[in-house]
PDB file of C-alpha atoms in Angstrom:
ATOM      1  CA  UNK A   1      49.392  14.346  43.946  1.00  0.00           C
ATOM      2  CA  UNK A   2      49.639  14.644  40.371  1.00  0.00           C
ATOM      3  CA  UNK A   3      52.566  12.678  39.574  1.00  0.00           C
ATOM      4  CA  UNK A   4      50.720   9.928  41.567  1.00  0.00           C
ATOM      5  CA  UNK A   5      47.020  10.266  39.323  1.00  0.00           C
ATOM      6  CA  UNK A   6      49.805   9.812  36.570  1.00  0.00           C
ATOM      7  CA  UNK A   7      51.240   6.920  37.674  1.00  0.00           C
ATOM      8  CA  UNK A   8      47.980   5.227  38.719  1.00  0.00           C
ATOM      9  CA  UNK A   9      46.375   5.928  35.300  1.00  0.00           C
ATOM     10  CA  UNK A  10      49.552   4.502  33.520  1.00  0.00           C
ATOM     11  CA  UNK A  11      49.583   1.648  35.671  1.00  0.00           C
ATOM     12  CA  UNK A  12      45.569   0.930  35.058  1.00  0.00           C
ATOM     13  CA  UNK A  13      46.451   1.423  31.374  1.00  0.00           C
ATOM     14  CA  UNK A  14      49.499  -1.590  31.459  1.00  0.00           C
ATOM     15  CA  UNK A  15      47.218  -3.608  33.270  1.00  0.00           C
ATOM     16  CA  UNK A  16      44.658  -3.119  30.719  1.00  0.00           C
ATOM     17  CA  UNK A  17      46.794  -4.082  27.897  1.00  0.00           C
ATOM     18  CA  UNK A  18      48.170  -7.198  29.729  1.00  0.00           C
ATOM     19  CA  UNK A  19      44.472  -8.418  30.173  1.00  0.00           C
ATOM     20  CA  UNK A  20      43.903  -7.835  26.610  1.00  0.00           C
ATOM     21  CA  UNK A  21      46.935  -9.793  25.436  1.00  0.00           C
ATOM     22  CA  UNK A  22      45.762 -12.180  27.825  1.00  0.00           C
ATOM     23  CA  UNK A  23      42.472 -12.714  26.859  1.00  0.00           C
ATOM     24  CA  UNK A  24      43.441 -12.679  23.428  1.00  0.00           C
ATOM     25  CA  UNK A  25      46.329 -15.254  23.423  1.00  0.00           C
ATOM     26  CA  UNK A  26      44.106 -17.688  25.045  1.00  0.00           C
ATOM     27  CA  UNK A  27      41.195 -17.483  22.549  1.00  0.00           C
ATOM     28  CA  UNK A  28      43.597 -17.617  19.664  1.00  0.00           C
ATOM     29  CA  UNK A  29      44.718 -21.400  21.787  1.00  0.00           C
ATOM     30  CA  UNK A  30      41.338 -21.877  21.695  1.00  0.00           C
ATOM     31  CA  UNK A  31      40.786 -21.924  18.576  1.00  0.00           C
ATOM     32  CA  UNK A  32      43.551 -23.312  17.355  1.00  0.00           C
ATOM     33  CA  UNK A  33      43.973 -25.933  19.759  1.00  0.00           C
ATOM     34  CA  UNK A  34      41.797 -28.311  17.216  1.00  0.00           C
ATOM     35  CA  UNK A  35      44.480 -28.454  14.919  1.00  0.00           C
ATOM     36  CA  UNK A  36      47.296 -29.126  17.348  1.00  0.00           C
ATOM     37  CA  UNK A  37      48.628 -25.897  17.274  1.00  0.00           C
ATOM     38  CA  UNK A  38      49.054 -23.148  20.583  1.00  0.00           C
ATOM     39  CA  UNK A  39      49.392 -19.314  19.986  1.00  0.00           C
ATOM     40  CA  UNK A  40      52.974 -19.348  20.355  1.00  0.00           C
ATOM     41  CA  UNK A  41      53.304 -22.463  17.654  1.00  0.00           C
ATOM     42  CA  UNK A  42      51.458 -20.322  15.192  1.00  0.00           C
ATOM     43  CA  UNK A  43      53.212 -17.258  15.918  1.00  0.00           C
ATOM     44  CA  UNK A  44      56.701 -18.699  14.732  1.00  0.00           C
ATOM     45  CA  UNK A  45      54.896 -20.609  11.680  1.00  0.00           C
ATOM     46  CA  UNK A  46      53.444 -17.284  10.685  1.00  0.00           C
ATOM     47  CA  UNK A  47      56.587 -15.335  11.256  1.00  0.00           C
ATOM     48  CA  UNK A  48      58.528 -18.207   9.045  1.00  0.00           C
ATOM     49  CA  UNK A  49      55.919 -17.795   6.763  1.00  0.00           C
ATOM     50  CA  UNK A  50      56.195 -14.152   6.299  1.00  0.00           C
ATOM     51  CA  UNK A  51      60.010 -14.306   6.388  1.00  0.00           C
ATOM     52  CA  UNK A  52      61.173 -17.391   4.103  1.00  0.00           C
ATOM     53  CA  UNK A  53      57.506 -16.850   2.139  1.00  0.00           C
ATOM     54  CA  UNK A  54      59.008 -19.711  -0.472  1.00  0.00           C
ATOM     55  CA  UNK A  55      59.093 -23.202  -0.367  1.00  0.00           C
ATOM     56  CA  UNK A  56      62.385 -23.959   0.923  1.00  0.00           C
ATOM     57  CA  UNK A  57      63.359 -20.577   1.761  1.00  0.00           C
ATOM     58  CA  UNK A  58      64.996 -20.407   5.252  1.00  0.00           C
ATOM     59  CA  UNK A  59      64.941 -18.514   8.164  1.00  0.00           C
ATOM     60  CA  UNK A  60      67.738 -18.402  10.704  1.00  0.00           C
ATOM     61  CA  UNK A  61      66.399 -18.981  14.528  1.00  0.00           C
ATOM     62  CA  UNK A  62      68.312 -16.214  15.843  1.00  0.00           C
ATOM     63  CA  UNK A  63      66.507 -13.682  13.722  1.00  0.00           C
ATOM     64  CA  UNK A  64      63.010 -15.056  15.556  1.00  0.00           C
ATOM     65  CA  UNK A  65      64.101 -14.860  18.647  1.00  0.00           C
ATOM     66  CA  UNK A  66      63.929 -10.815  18.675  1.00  0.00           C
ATOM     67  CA  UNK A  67      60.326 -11.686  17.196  1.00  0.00           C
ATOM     68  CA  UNK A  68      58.731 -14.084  18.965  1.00  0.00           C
ATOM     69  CA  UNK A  69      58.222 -13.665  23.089  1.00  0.00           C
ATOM     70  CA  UNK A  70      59.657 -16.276  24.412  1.00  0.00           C
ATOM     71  CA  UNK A  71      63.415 -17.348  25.692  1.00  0.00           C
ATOM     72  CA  UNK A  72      65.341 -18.366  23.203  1.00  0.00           C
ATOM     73  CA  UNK A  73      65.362 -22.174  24.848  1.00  0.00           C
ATOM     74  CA  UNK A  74      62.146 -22.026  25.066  1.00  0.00           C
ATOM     75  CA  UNK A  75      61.801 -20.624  21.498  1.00  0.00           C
ATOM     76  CA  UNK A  76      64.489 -23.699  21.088  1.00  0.00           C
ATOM     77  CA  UNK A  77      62.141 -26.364  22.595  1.00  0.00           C
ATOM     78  CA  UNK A  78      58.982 -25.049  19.950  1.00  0.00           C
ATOM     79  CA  UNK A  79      60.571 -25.501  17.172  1.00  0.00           C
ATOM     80  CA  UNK A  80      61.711 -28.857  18.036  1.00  0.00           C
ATOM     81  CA  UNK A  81      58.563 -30.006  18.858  1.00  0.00           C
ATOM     82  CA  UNK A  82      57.345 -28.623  15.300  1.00  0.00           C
ATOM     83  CA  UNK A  83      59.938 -30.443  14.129  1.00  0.00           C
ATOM     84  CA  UNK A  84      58.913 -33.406  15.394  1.00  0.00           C
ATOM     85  CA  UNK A  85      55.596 -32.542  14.055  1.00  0.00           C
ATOM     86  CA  UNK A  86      56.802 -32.273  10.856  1.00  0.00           C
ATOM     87  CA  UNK A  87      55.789 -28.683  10.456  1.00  0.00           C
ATOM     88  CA  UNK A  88      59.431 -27.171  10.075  1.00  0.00           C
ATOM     89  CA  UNK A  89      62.828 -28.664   9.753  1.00  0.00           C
ATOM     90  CA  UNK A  90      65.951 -27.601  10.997  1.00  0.00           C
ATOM     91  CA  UNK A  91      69.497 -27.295   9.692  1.00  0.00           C
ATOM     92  CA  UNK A  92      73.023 -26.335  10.780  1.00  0.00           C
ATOM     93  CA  UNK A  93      73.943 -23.000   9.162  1.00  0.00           C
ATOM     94  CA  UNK A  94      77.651 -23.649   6.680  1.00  0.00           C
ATOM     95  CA  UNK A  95      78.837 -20.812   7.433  1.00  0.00           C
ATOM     96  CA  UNK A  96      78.432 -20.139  11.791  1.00  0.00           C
ATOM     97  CA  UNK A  97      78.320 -24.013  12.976  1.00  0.00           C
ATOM     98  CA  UNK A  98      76.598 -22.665  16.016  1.00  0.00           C
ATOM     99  CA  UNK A  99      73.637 -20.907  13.376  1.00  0.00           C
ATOM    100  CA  UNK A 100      70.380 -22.747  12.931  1.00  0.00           C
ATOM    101  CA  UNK A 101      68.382 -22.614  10.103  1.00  0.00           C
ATOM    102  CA  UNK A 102      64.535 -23.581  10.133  1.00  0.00           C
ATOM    103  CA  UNK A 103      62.370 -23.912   6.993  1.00  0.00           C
ATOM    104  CA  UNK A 104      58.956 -24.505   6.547  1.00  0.00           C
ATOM    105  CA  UNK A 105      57.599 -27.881   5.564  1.00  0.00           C
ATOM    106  CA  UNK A 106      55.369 -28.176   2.986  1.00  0.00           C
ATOM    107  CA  UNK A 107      52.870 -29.381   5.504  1.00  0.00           C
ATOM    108  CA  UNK A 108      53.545 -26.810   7.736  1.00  0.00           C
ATOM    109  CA  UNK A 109      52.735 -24.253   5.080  1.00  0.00           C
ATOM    110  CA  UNK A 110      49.419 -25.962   4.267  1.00  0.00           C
ATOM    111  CA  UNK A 111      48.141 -26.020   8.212  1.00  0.00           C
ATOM    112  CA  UNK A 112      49.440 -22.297   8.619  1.00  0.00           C
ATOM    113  CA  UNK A 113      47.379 -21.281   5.694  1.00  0.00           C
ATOM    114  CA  UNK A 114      44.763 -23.343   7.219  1.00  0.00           C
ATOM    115  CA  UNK A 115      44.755 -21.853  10.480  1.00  0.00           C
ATOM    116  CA  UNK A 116      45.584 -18.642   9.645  1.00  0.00           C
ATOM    117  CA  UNK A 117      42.016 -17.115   8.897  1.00  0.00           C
ATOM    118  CA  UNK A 118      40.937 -18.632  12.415  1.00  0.00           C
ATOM    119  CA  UNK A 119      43.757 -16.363  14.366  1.00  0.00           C
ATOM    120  CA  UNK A 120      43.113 -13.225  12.059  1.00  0.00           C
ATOM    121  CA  UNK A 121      39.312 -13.408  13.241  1.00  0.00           C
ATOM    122  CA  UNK A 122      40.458 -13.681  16.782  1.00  0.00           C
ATOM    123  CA  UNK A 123      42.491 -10.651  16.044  1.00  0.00           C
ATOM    124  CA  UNK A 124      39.572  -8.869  14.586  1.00  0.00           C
ATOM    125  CA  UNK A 125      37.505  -9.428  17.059  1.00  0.00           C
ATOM    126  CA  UNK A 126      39.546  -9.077  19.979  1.00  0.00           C
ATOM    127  CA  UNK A 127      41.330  -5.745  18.635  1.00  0.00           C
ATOM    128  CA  UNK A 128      39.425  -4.856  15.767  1.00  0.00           C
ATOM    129  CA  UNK A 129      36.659  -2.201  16.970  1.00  0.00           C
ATOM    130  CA  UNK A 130      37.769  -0.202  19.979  1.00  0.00           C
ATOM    131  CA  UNK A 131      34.210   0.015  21.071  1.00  0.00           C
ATOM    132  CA  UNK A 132      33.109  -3.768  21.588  1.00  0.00           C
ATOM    133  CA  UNK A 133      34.170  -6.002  25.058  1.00  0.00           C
ATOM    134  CA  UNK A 134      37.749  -7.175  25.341  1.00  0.00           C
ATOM    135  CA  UNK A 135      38.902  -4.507  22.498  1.00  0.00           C
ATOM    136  CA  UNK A 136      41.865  -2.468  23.321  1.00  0.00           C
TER     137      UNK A 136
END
């Protein structure tokens, strides 16, 4: 009987944390759907951002694919649709043909430091203080 309180109270936990993720992912679309971006666009601009911080610095995709929580084709099919957005560019790594690199674009710099107060909020207020609705 114990093992199964356990379990149940585990399982009401998960669920708990998958509703919060939830919740949160699709306020941060929310509010940055204005400025053409979903939660999983910003999440690899931000991660470029963090990881090639300079202009022109580069990030290899394989490296955000451990990052990020999506496939890697569909991790694939983001970027190339920020790509065609002009937000990042991509290049064939020199030295492993089948390597990609992606950088930054200068305007996709400038919208990620745009946006990036609006998901931090969300983030505050979604996670921030235990004690209000839709904390964790």
């Amino acid at each position: 009987m114990a093992a199964k309180t356990a379990g149940t109270g585990l399982e009401e936990r998960w669920r708990e944390i998958l509703a919060v993720h939830a919740r949160t992912m699709c306020e941060i679309d929310r509010v940055l759907h204005p400025h053409g971006l979903g939660a999983s666009d910003f999440e690899v601009l931000d991660i470029l951002a963090s990881a090639a911080p300079g202009e022109g610095d580069q990030c290899r995709v394989q490296n955000l694919v451990g990052q990020v929580h999506l496939s890697q084709s569909a991790l694939s099919r983001l970027i190339a649709r920020l790509e065609k957005d002009g937000l990042v560019e991509r290049t064939i790594c020199v030295e492993d043909r089948r390597g990609v690199w992606v950088t930054l674009t200068h305007r996709g710099r400038a919208l990620h430091a745009e946006v990036l107060p609006l998901q931090r909020a969300v983030l505050e207020r979604m996670l921030g203080d235990r004690d209000t609705p839709g904390a964790v």
